[in-house]
């Protein structure tokens, strides 16, 4: 757990969140400011600051995160229509929380390229 990390505080239960899925390593909860009908954040329970810090030993953790993201999309009925999985990395990408999080967005047509 990192000091003063919002998402570590969600993992510990200090900060409430609308949790939709969880297992021993990964947690998924709805974004507080949703940008689409489905907007869920999938995070590792362990503190990893950003996707830029990922290394080969995170392989199993990443597989667990993507598996949970796909399950969340399926539970929201987004498999047929599709969905987007996004990691924002650093300031130009708009990363605002320095704890790794995979955005799951779906339920509307998403523009490409992103703004
Ligand atoms: P980023 O901009 O870093 O890629 O994504 C951070 C996301 O966290 C944003 O979409 C923002 O709305 C969401 N967020 C920030 N604070 C909270 C919070 O306290 N609870 C929840 N559920 N989401 C949050
Ligand atoms: Zn953290």
PDB file of N, CA, C and O in Angstrom, residues 5-22 26-33 39-43 45:
ATOM      1  N   UNK A   5      -2.331   7.131  -1.515  1.00  0.00           N
ATOM      2  CA  UNK A   5      -2.809   6.696  -2.836  1.00  0.00           C
ATOM      3  C   UNK A   5      -4.311   6.407  -2.729  1.00  0.00           C
ATOM      4  O   UNK A   5      -4.738   5.540  -1.951  1.00  0.00           O
ATOM      5  N   UNK A   6      -5.095   7.141  -3.505  1.00  0.00           N
ATOM      6  CA  UNK A   6      -6.550   6.995  -3.465  1.00  0.00           C
ATOM      7  C   UNK A   6      -6.987   5.558  -3.733  1.00  0.00           C
ATOM      8  O   UNK A   6      -7.855   5.015  -3.035  1.00  0.00           O
ATOM      9  N   UNK A   7      -6.420   4.929  -4.742  1.00  0.00           N
ATOM     10  CA  UNK A   7      -6.891   3.587  -5.099  1.00  0.00           C
ATOM     11  C   UNK A   7      -6.405   2.537  -4.095  1.00  0.00           C
ATOM     12  O   UNK A   7      -7.103   1.536  -3.869  1.00  0.00           O
ATOM     13  N   UNK A   8      -5.255   2.754  -3.451  1.00  0.00           N
ATOM     14  CA  UNK A   8      -4.874   1.872  -2.331  1.00  0.00           C
ATOM     15  C   UNK A   8      -5.897   1.997  -1.206  1.00  0.00           C
ATOM     16  O   UNK A   8      -6.223   1.007  -0.540  1.00  0.00           O
ATOM     17  N   UNK A   9      -6.432   3.183  -1.022  1.00  0.00           N
ATOM     18  CA  UNK A   9      -7.438   3.391   0.032  1.00  0.00           C
ATOM     19  C   UNK A   9      -8.767   2.732  -0.347  1.00  0.00           C
ATOM     20  O   UNK A   9      -9.523   2.295   0.530  1.00  0.00           O
ATOM     21  N   UNK A  10      -9.062   2.641  -1.638  1.00  0.00           N
ATOM     22  CA  UNK A  10     -10.245   1.880  -2.075  1.00  0.00           C
ATOM     23  C   UNK A  10     -10.005   0.385  -1.832  1.00  0.00           C
ATOM     24  O   UNK A  10     -10.881  -0.331  -1.330  1.00  0.00           O
ATOM     25  N   UNK A  11      -8.801  -0.086  -2.138  1.00  0.00           N
ATOM     26  CA  UNK A  11      -8.469  -1.494  -1.896  1.00  0.00           C
ATOM     27  C   UNK A  11      -8.629  -1.837  -0.415  1.00  0.00           C
ATOM     28  O   UNK A  11      -9.198  -2.875  -0.054  1.00  0.00           O
ATOM     29  N   UNK A  12      -8.164  -0.954   0.462  1.00  0.00           N
ATOM     30  CA  UNK A  12      -8.208  -1.237   1.908  1.00  0.00           C
ATOM     31  C   UNK A  12      -9.595  -1.034   2.504  1.00  0.00           C
ATOM     32  O   UNK A  12      -9.848  -1.431   3.642  1.00  0.00           O
ATOM     33  N   UNK A  13     -10.492  -0.379   1.732  1.00  0.00           N
ATOM     34  CA  UNK A  13     -11.839  -0.131   2.228  1.00  0.00           C
ATOM     35  C   UNK A  13     -11.994   1.204   2.930  1.00  0.00           C
ATOM     36  O   UNK A  13     -13.087   1.557   3.382  1.00  0.00           O
ATOM     37  N   UNK A  14     -10.907   1.980   3.019  1.00  0.00           N
ATOM     38  CA  UNK A  14     -10.978   3.312   3.652  1.00  0.00           C
ATOM     39  C   UNK A  14     -11.853   4.262   2.853  1.00  0.00           C
ATOM     40  O   UNK A  14     -12.474   5.171   3.415  1.00  0.00           O
ATOM     41  N   UNK A  15     -11.847   4.102   1.529  1.00  0.00           N
ATOM     42  CA  UNK A  15     -12.671   4.920   0.636  1.00  0.00           C
ATOM     43  C   UNK A  15     -13.671   3.984  -0.034  1.00  0.00           C
ATOM     44  O   UNK A  15     -13.297   2.927  -0.555  1.00  0.00           O
ATOM     45  N   UNK A  16     -14.945   4.374  -0.013  1.00  0.00           N
ATOM     46  CA  UNK A  16     -16.000   3.525  -0.577  1.00  0.00           C
ATOM     47  C   UNK A  16     -15.964   3.543  -2.100  1.00  0.00           C
ATOM     48  O   UNK A  16     -15.577   4.540  -2.719  1.00  0.00           O
ATOM     49  N   UNK A  17     -16.357   2.433  -2.698  1.00  0.00           N
ATOM     50  CA  UNK A  17     -16.457   2.348  -4.153  1.00  0.00           C
ATOM     51  C   UNK A  17     -17.536   1.324  -4.502  1.00  0.00           C
ATOM     52  O   UNK A  17     -17.847   0.432  -3.700  1.00  0.00           O
ATOM     53  N   UNK A  18     -18.106   1.490  -5.689  1.00  0.00           N
ATOM     54  CA  UNK A  18     -19.124   0.565  -6.195  1.00  0.00           C
ATOM     55  C   UNK A  18     -18.399  -0.605  -6.869  1.00  0.00           C
ATOM     56  O   UNK A  18     -18.165  -0.602  -8.071  1.00  0.00           O
ATOM     57  N   UNK A  19     -18.030  -1.583  -6.053  1.00  0.00           N
ATOM     58  CA  UNK A  19     -17.231  -2.714  -6.531  1.00  0.00           C
ATOM     59  C   UNK A  19     -18.124  -3.683  -7.305  1.00  0.00           C
ATOM     60  O   UNK A  19     -19.193  -4.072  -6.830  1.00  0.00           O
ATOM     61  N   UNK A  20     -17.682  -4.067  -8.511  1.00  0.00           N
ATOM     62  CA  UNK A  20     -18.479  -4.972  -9.336  1.00  0.00           C
ATOM     63  C   UNK A  20     -17.839  -6.351  -9.479  1.00  0.00           C
ATOM     64  O   UNK A  20     -18.508  -7.302  -9.875  1.00  0.00           O
ATOM     65  N   UNK A  21     -16.548  -6.457  -9.176  1.00  0.00           N
ATOM     66  CA  UNK A  21     -15.879  -7.760  -9.227  1.00  0.00           C
ATOM     67  C   UNK A  21     -14.593  -7.670  -8.420  1.00  0.00           C
ATOM     68  O   UNK A  21     -14.001  -6.585  -8.310  1.00  0.00           O
ATOM     69  N   UNK A  22     -14.169  -8.793  -7.867  1.00  0.00           N
ATOM     70  CA  UNK A  22     -12.897  -8.810  -7.144  1.00  0.00           C
ATOM     71  C   UNK A  22     -12.423 -10.229  -6.971  1.00  0.00           C
ATOM     72  O   UNK A  22     -13.207 -11.175  -6.972  1.00  0.00           O
ATOM     73  N   UNK A  26      -7.082  -8.621  -7.747  1.00  0.00           N
ATOM     74  CA  UNK A  26      -7.618  -7.575  -8.616  1.00  0.00           C
ATOM     75  C   UNK A  26      -9.000  -7.137  -8.120  1.00  0.00           C
ATOM     76  O   UNK A  26      -9.771  -7.939  -7.586  1.00  0.00           O
ATOM     77  N   UNK A  27      -9.278  -5.829  -8.329  1.00  0.00           N
ATOM     78  CA  UNK A  27     -10.553  -5.239  -7.905  1.00  0.00           C
ATOM     79  C   UNK A  27     -11.113  -4.430  -9.081  1.00  0.00           C
ATOM     80  O   UNK A  27     -10.352  -3.759  -9.784  1.00  0.00           O
ATOM     81  N   UNK A  28     -12.425  -4.471  -9.280  1.00  0.00           N
ATOM     82  CA  UNK A  28     -13.070  -3.677 -10.334  1.00  0.00           C
ATOM     83  C   UNK A  28     -14.208  -2.883  -9.710  1.00  0.00           C
ATOM     84  O   UNK A  28     -15.025  -3.431  -8.956  1.00  0.00           O
ATOM     85  N   UNK A  29     -14.237  -1.581 -10.003  1.00  0.00           N
ATOM     86  CA  UNK A  29     -15.299  -0.719  -9.440  1.00  0.00           C
ATOM     87  C   UNK A  29     -15.680   0.342 -10.467  1.00  0.00           C
ATOM     88  O   UNK A  29     -14.901   0.702 -11.351  1.00  0.00           O
ATOM     89  N   UNK A  30     -16.910   0.861 -10.323  1.00  0.00           N
ATOM     90  CA  UNK A  30     -17.402   1.845 -11.293  1.00  0.00           C
ATOM     91  C   UNK A  30     -16.733   3.196 -11.072  1.00  0.00           C
ATOM     92  O   UNK A  30     -16.517   3.627  -9.934  1.00  0.00           O
ATOM     93  N   UNK A  31     -16.389   3.832 -12.199  1.00  0.00           N
ATOM     94  CA  UNK A  31     -15.748   5.147 -12.151  1.00  0.00           C
ATOM     95  C   UNK A  31     -16.728   6.160 -11.565  1.00  0.00           C
ATOM     96  O   UNK A  31     -17.925   6.166 -11.885  1.00  0.00           O
ATOM     97  N   UNK A  32     -16.223   7.062 -10.730  1.00  0.00           N
ATOM     98  CA  UNK A  32     -17.068   8.049 -10.061  1.00  0.00           C
ATOM     99  C   UNK A  32     -17.589   9.100 -11.049  1.00  0.00           C
ATOM    100  O   UNK A  32     -18.601   9.759 -10.787  1.00  0.00           O
ATOM    101  N   UNK A  33     -16.920   9.232 -12.185  1.00  0.00           N
ATOM    102  CA  UNK A  33     -17.291  10.226 -13.195  1.00  0.00           C
ATOM    103  C   UNK A  33     -17.372   9.530 -14.557  1.00  0.00           C
ATOM    104  O   UNK A  33     -16.515   9.723 -15.429  1.00  0.00           O
ATOM    105  N   UNK A  39     -18.476   2.238 -17.359  1.00  0.00           N
ATOM    106  CA  UNK A  39     -17.130   2.795 -17.127  1.00  0.00           C
ATOM    107  C   UNK A  39     -16.648   2.242 -15.805  1.00  0.00           C
ATOM    108  O   UNK A  39     -17.011   2.726 -14.725  1.00  0.00           O
ATOM    109  N   UNK A  40     -15.836   1.219 -15.920  1.00  0.00           N
ATOM    110  CA  UNK A  40     -15.321   0.503 -14.751  1.00  0.00           C
ATOM    111  C   UNK A  40     -13.798   0.602 -14.760  1.00  0.00           C
ATOM    112  O   UNK A  40     -13.171   0.618 -15.827  1.00  0.00           O
ATOM    113  N   UNK A  41     -13.207   0.693 -13.572  1.00  0.00           N
ATOM    114  CA  UNK A  41     -11.756   0.689 -13.413  1.00  0.00           C
ATOM    115  C   UNK A  41     -11.336  -0.639 -12.803  1.00  0.00           C
ATOM    116  O   UNK A  41     -11.911  -1.054 -11.784  1.00  0.00           O
ATOM    117  N   UNK A  42     -10.385  -1.303 -13.452  1.00  0.00           N
ATOM    118  CA  UNK A  42      -9.850  -2.569 -12.940  1.00  0.00           C
ATOM    119  C   UNK A  42      -8.444  -2.296 -12.430  1.00  0.00           C
ATOM    120  O   UNK A  42      -7.600  -1.794 -13.184  1.00  0.00           O
ATOM    121  N   UNK A  43      -8.212  -2.581 -11.152  1.00  0.00           N
ATOM    122  CA  UNK A  43      -6.915  -2.244 -10.545  1.00  0.00           C
ATOM    123  C   UNK A  43      -6.325  -3.454  -9.829  1.00  0.00           C
ATOM    124  O   UNK A  43      -7.055  -4.329  -9.350  1.00  0.00           O
ATOM    125  N   UNK A  45      -4.616  -5.046  -6.519  1.00  0.00           N
ATOM    126  CA  UNK A  45      -4.607  -4.715  -5.086  1.00  0.00           C
ATOM    127  C   UNK A  45      -3.242  -4.177  -4.668  1.00  0.00           C
ATOM    128  O   UNK A  45      -3.160  -3.305  -3.803  1.00  0.00           O
TER     129      UNK A  45
END
